[in-house]
PDB file of C-alpha atoms in Angstrom:
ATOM      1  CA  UNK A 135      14.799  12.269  -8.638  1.00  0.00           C
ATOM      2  CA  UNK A 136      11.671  10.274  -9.063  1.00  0.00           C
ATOM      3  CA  UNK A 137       8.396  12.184  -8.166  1.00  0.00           C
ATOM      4  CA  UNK A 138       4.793  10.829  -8.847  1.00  0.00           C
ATOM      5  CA  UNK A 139       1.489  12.766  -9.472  1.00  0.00           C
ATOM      6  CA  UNK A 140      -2.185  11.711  -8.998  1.00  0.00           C
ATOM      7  CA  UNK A 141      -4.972  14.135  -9.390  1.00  0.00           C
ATOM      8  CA  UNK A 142      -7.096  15.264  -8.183  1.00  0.00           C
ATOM      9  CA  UNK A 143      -6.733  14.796  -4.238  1.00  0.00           C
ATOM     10  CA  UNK A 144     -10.359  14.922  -4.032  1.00  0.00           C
ATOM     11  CA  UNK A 145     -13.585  14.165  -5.915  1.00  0.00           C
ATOM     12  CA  UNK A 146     -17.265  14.342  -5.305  1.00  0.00           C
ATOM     13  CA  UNK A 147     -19.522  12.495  -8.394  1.00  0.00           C
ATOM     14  CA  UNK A 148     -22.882  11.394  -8.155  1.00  0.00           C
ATOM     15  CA  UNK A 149     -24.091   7.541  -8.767  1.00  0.00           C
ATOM     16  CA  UNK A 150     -23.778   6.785 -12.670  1.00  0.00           C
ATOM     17  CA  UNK A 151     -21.509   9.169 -13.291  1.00  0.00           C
ATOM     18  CA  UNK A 152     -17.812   8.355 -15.402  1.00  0.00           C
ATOM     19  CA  UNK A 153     -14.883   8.137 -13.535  1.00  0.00           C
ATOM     20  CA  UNK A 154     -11.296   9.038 -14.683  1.00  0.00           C
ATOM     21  CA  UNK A 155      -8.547   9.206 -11.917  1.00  0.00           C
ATOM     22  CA  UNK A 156      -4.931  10.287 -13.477  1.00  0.00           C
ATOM     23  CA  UNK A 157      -1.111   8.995 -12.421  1.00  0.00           C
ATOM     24  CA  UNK A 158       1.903   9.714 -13.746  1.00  0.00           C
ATOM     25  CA  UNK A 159       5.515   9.185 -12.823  1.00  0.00           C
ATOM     26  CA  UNK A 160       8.736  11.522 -13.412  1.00  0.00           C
ATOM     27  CA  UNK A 161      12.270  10.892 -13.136  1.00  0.00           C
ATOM     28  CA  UNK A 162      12.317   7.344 -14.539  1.00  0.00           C
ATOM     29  CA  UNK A 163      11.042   5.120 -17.573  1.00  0.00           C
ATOM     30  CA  UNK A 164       9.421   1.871 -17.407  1.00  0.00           C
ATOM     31  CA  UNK A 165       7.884   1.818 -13.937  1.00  0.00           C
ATOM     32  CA  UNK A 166       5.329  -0.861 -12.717  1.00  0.00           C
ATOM     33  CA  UNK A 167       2.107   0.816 -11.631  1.00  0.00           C
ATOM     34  CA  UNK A 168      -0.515   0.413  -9.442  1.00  0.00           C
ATOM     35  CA  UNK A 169      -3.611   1.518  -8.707  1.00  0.00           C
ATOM     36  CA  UNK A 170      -4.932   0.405  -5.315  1.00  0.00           C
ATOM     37  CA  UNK A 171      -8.064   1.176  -2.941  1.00  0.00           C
ATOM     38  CA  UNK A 172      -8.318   1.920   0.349  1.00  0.00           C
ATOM     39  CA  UNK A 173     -12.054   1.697   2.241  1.00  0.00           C
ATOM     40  CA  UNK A 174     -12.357   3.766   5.006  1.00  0.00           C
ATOM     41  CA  UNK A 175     -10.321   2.280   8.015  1.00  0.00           C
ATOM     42  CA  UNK A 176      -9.347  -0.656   5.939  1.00  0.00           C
ATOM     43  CA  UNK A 177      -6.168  -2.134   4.090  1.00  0.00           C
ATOM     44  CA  UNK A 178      -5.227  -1.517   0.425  1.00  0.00           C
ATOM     45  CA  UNK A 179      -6.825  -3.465  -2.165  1.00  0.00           C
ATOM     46  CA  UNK A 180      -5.029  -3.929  -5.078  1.00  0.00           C
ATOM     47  CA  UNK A 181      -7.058  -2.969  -8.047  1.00  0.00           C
ATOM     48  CA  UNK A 182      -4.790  -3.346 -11.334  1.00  0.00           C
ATOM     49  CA  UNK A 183      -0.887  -3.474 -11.943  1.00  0.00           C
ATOM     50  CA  UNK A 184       1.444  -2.837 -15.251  1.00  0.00           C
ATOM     51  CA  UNK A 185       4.540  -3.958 -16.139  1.00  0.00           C
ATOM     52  CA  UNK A 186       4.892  -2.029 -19.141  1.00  0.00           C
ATOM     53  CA  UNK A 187       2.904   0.164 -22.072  1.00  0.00           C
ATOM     54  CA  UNK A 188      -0.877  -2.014 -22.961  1.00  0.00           C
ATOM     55  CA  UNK A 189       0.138  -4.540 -19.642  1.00  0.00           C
ATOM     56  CA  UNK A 190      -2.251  -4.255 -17.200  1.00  0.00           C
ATOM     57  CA  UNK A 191      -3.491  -7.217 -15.105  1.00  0.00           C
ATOM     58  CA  UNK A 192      -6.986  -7.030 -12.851  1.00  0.00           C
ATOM     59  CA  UNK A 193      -7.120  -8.041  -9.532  1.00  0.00           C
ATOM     60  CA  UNK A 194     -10.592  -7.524  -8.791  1.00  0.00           C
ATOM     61  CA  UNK A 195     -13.786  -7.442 -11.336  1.00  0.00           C
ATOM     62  CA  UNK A 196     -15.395  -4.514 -11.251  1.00  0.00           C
ATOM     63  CA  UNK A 197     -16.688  -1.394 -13.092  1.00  0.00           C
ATOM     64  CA  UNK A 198     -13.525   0.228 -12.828  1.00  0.00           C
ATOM     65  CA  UNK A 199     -10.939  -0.609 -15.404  1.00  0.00           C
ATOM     66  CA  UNK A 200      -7.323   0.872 -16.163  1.00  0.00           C
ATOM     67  CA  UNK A 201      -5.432   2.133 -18.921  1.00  0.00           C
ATOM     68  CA  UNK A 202      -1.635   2.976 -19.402  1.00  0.00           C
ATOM     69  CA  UNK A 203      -1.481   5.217 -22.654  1.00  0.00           C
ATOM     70  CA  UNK A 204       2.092   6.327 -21.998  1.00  0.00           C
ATOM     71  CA  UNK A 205       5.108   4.840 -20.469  1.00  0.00           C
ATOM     72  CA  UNK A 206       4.586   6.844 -16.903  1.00  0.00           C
ATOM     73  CA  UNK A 207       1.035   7.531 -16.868  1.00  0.00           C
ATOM     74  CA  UNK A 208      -1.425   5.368 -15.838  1.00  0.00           C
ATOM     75  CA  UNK A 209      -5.204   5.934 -15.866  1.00  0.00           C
ATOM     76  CA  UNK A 210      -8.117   4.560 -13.786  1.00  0.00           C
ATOM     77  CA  UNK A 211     -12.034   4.430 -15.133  1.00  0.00           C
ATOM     78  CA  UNK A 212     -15.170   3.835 -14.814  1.00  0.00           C
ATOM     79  CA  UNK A 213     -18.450   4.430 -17.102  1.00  0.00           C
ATOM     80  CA  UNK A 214     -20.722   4.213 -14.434  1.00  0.00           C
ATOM     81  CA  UNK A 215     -19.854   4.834 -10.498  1.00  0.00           C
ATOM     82  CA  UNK A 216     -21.410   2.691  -7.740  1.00  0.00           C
ATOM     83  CA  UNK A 217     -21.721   3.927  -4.547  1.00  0.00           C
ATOM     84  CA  UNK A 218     -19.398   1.154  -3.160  1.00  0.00           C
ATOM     85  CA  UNK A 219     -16.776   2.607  -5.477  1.00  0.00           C
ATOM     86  CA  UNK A 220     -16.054   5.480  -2.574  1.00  0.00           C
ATOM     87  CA  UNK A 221     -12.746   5.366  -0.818  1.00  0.00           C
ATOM     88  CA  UNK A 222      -9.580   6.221  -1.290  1.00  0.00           C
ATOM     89  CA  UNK A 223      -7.639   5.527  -4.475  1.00  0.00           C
ATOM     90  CA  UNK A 224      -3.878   5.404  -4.450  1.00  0.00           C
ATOM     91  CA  UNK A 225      -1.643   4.902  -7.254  1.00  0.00           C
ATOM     92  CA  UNK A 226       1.876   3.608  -6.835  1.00  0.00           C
ATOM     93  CA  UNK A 227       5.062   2.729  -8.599  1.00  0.00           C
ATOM     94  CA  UNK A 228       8.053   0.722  -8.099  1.00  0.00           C
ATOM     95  CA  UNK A 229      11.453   0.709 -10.249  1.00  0.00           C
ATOM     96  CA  UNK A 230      10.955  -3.206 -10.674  1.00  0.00           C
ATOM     97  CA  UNK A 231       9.389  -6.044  -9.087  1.00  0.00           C
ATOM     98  CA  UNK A 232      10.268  -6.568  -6.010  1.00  0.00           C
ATOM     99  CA  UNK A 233      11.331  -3.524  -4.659  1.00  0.00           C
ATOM    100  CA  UNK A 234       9.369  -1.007  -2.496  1.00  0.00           C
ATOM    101  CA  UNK A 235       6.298   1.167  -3.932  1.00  0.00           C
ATOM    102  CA  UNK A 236       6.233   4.698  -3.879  1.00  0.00           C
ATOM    103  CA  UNK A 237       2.639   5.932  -3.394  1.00  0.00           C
ATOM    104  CA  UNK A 238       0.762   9.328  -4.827  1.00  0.00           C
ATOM    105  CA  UNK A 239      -0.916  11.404  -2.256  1.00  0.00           C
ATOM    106  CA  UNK A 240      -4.145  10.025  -3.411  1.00  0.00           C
ATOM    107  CA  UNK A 241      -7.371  10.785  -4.599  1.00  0.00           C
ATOM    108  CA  UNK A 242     -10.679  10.756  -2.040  1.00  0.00           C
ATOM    109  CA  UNK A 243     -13.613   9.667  -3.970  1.00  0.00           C
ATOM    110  CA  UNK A 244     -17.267  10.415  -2.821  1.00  0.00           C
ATOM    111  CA  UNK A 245     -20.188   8.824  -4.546  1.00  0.00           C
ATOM    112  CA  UNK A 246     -23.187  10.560  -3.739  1.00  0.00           C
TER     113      UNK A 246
ATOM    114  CA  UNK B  99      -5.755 -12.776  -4.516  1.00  0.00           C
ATOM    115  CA  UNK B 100      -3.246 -13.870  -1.146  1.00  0.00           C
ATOM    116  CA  UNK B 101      -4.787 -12.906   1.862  1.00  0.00           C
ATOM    117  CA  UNK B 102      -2.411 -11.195   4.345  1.00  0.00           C
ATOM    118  CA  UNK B 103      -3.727 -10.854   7.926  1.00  0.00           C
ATOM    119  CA  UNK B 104      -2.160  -8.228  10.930  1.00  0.00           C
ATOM    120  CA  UNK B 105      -3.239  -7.789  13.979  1.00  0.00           C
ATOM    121  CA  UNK B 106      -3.810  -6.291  16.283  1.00  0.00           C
ATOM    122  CA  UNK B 107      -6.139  -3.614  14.293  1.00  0.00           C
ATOM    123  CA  UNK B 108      -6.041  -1.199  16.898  1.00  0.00           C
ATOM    124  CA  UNK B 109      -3.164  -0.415  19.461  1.00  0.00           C
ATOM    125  CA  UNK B 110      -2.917   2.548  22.189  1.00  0.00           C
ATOM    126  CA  UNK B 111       0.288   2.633  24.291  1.00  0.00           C
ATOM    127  CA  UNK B 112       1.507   5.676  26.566  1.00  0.00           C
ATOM    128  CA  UNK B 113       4.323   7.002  25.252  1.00  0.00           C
ATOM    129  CA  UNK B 114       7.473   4.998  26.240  1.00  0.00           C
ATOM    130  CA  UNK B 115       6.043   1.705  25.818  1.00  0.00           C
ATOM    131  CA  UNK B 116       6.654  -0.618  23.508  1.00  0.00           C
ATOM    132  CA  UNK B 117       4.659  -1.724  20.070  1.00  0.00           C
ATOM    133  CA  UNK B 118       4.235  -4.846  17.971  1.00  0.00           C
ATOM    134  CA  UNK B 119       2.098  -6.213  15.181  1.00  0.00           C
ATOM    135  CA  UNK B 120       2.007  -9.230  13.776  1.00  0.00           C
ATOM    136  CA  UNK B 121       1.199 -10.389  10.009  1.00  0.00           C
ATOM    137  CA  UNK B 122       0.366 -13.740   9.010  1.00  0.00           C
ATOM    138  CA  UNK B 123       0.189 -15.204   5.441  1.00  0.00           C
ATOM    139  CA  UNK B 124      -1.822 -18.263   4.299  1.00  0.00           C
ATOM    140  CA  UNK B 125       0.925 -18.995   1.763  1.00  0.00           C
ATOM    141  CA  UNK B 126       4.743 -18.466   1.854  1.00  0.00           C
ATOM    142  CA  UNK B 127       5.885 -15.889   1.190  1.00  0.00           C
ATOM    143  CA  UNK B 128       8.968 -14.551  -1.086  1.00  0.00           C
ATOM    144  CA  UNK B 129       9.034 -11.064  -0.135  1.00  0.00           C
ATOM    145  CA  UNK B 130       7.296  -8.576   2.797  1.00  0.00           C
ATOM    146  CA  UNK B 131       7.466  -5.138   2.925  1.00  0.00           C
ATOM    147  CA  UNK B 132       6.438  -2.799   5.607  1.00  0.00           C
ATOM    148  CA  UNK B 133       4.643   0.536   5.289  1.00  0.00           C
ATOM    149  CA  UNK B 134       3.470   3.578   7.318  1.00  0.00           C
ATOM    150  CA  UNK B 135       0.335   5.468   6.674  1.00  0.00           C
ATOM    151  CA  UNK B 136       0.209   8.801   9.000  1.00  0.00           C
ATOM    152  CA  UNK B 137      -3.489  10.062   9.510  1.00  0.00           C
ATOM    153  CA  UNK B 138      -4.724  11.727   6.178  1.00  0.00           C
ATOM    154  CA  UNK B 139      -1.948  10.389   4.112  1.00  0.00           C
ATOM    155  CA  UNK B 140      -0.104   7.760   2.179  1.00  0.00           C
ATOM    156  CA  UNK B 141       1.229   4.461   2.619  1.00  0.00           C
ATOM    157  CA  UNK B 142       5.840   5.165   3.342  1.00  0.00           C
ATOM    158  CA  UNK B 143       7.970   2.136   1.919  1.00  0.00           C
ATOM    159  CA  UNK B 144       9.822   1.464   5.311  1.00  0.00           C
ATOM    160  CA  UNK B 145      11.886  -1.606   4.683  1.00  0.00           C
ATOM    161  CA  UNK B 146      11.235  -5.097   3.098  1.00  0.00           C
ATOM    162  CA  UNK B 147      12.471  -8.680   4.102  1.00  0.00           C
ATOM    163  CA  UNK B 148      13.273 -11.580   2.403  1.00  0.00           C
ATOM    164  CA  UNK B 149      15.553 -13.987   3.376  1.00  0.00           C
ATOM    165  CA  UNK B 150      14.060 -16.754   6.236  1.00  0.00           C
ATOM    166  CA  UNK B 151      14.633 -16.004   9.728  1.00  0.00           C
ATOM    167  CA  UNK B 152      15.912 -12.168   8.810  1.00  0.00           C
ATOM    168  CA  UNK B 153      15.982  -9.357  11.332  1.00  0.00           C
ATOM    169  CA  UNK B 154      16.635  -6.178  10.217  1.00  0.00           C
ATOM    170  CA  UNK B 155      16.331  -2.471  12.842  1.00  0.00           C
ATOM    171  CA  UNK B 156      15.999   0.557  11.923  1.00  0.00           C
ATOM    172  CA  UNK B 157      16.699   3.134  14.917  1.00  0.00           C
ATOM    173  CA  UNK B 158      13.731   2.370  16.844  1.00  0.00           C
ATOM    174  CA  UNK B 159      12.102  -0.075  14.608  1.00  0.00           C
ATOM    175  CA  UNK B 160      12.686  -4.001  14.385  1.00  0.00           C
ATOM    176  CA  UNK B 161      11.180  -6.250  12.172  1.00  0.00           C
ATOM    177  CA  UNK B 162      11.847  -9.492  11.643  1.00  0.00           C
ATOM    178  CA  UNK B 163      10.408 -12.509   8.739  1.00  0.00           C
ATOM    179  CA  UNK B 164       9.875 -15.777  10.157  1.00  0.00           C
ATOM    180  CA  UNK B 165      11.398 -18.929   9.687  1.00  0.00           C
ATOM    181  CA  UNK B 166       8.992 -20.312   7.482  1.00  0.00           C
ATOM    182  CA  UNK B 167       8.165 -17.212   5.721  1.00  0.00           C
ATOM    183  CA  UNK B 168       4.629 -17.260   6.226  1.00  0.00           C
ATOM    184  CA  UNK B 169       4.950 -14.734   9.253  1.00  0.00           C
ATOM    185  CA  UNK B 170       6.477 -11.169  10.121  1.00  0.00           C
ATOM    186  CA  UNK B 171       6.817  -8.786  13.124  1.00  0.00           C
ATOM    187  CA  UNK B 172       7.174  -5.170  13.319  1.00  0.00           C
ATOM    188  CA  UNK B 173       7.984  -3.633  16.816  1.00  0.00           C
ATOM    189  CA  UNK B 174       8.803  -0.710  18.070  1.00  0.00           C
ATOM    190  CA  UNK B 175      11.180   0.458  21.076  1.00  0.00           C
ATOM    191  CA  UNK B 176      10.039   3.484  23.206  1.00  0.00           C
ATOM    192  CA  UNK B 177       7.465   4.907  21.101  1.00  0.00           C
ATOM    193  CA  UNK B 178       7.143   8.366  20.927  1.00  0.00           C
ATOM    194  CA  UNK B 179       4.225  10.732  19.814  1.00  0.00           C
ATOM    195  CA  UNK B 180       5.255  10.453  15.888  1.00  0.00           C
ATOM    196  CA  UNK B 181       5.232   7.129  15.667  1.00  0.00           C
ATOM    197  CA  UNK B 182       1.167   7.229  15.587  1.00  0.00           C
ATOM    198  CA  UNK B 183      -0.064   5.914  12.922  1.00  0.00           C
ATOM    199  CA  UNK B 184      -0.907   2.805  10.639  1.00  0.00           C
ATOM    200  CA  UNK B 185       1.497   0.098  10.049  1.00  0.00           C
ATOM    201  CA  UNK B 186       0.983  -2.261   6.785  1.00  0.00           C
ATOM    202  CA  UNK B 187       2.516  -5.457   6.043  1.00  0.00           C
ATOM    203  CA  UNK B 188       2.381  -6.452   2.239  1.00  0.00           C
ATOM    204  CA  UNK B 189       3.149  -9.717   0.926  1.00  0.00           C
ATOM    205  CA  UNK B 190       4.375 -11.444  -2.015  1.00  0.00           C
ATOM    206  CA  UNK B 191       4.655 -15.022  -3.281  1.00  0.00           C
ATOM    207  CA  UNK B 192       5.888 -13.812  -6.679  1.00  0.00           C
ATOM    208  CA  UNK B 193       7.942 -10.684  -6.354  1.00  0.00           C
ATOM    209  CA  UNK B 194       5.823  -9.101  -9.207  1.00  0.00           C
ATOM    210  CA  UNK B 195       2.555  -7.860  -6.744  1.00  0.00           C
ATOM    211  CA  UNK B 196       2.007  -7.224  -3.053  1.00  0.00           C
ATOM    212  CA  UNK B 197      -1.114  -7.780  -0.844  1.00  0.00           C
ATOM    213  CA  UNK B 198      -1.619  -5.672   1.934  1.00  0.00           C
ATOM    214  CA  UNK B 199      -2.210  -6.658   5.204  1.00  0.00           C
ATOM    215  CA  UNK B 200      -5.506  -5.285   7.226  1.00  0.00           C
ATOM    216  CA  UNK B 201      -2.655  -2.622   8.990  1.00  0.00           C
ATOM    217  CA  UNK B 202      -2.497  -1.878  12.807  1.00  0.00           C
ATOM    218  CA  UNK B 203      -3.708   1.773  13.609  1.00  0.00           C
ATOM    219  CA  UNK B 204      -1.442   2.828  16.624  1.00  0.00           C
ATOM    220  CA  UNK B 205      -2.014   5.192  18.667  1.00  0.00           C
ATOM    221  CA  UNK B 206       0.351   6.924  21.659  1.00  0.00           C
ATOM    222  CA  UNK B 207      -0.843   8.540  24.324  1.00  0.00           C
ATOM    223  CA  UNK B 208       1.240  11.472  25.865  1.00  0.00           C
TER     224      UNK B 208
END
């Protein structure tokens, strides 16, 4: 069966400081990804997406950007955190478009 | 990007009553999916819609896509004590990416 990992679940970093969130998917090959945000008490923003290996639209411009360097992994960054970049980061994948996304547990980000 | 809109954003019922939110789309929409985010954790896939007019139930749970497709309801029968939580809409015009609605955080009260 399909499982999907993010790491870690939670993260403290203080203002300027590089940012590197992991995802990665098991069970399958070619998933779309996605990396979304979630503010506190708010919807998801959608953040990036990938169809496939070096495919990654952006959504949003910001100082984050993303990175898929393998087939099921998929990486989000930043060189220099803001403190609007708190909240809650959830990565997601979905066997094709169209069908349902299965979400990671998450990862809580602090800026301090 | 789309812009999805739910509301109510907050709902408290006693337990045994029913529950509905409503999304809205300012474009038409191909696909809508429904989630559930528990307190503390992730979005669930619960079901997604796409023809016009389509109604589908799950125990409990009916949701229905309207007509034009620019609409969708989600209600719930009875609740009960573990169906707190927040309900998402997401919408597509392409297929390819969703946009999530604001959600409706519901609460039931014993």
């Amino acid at each position: 069966s399909q499982t999907i990992h993010q790491w870690p679940a939670t993260l403290v970093q203080p203002v300027g400081s590089p940012l590197s969130l992991e995802c990665t998917v098991e069970g399958t090959s070619n998933p779309n990804l996605y990396w979304y945000r979630q503010a506190a008490g708010r919807g998801l923003q959608l953040l990036f997406y990938s169809i496939g290996i070096d495919q990654i639209s952006s959504e949003v411009p910001q100082n984050l950007s993303a990175s898929r360097p393998q087939d099921r992994q998929f990486i989000l960054s930043s060189k220099k955190l803001l403190l609007s970049d708190s909240g809650f980061y959830l990565c997601a994948w979905s066997p094709d478009p169209g069908y349902g996304y299965t979400f990671g547990s998450g990862t809580r980000l602090t800026v301090v | 990007g789309q812009q999805v809109m739910q509301i109510p954003q907050y709902q408290h019922v006693q337990e045994g009553e029913d529950f509905t939110t409503y999304c809205n789309s300012s474009t038409t929409l191909s696909n809508i999916q429904w989630y559930k985010q528990r307190p503390g954790g992730h979005p669930v896939f619960l079901i997604q819609l796409v023809k016009s007019g389509e109604v589908k139930k799950q125990k409990r749970l009916t949701f229905q896509f309207g007509e034009a497709k620019k609409n969708s309801s989600l209600h719930i029968t009875a609740t009960q004590t573990t169906d707190v939580g927040t309900y998402f809409c997401a919408g597509s015009n392409t297929g390819n990416q969703f946009y999530f609605g604001t959600g409706t955080s519901l609460t039931v009260i014993p």
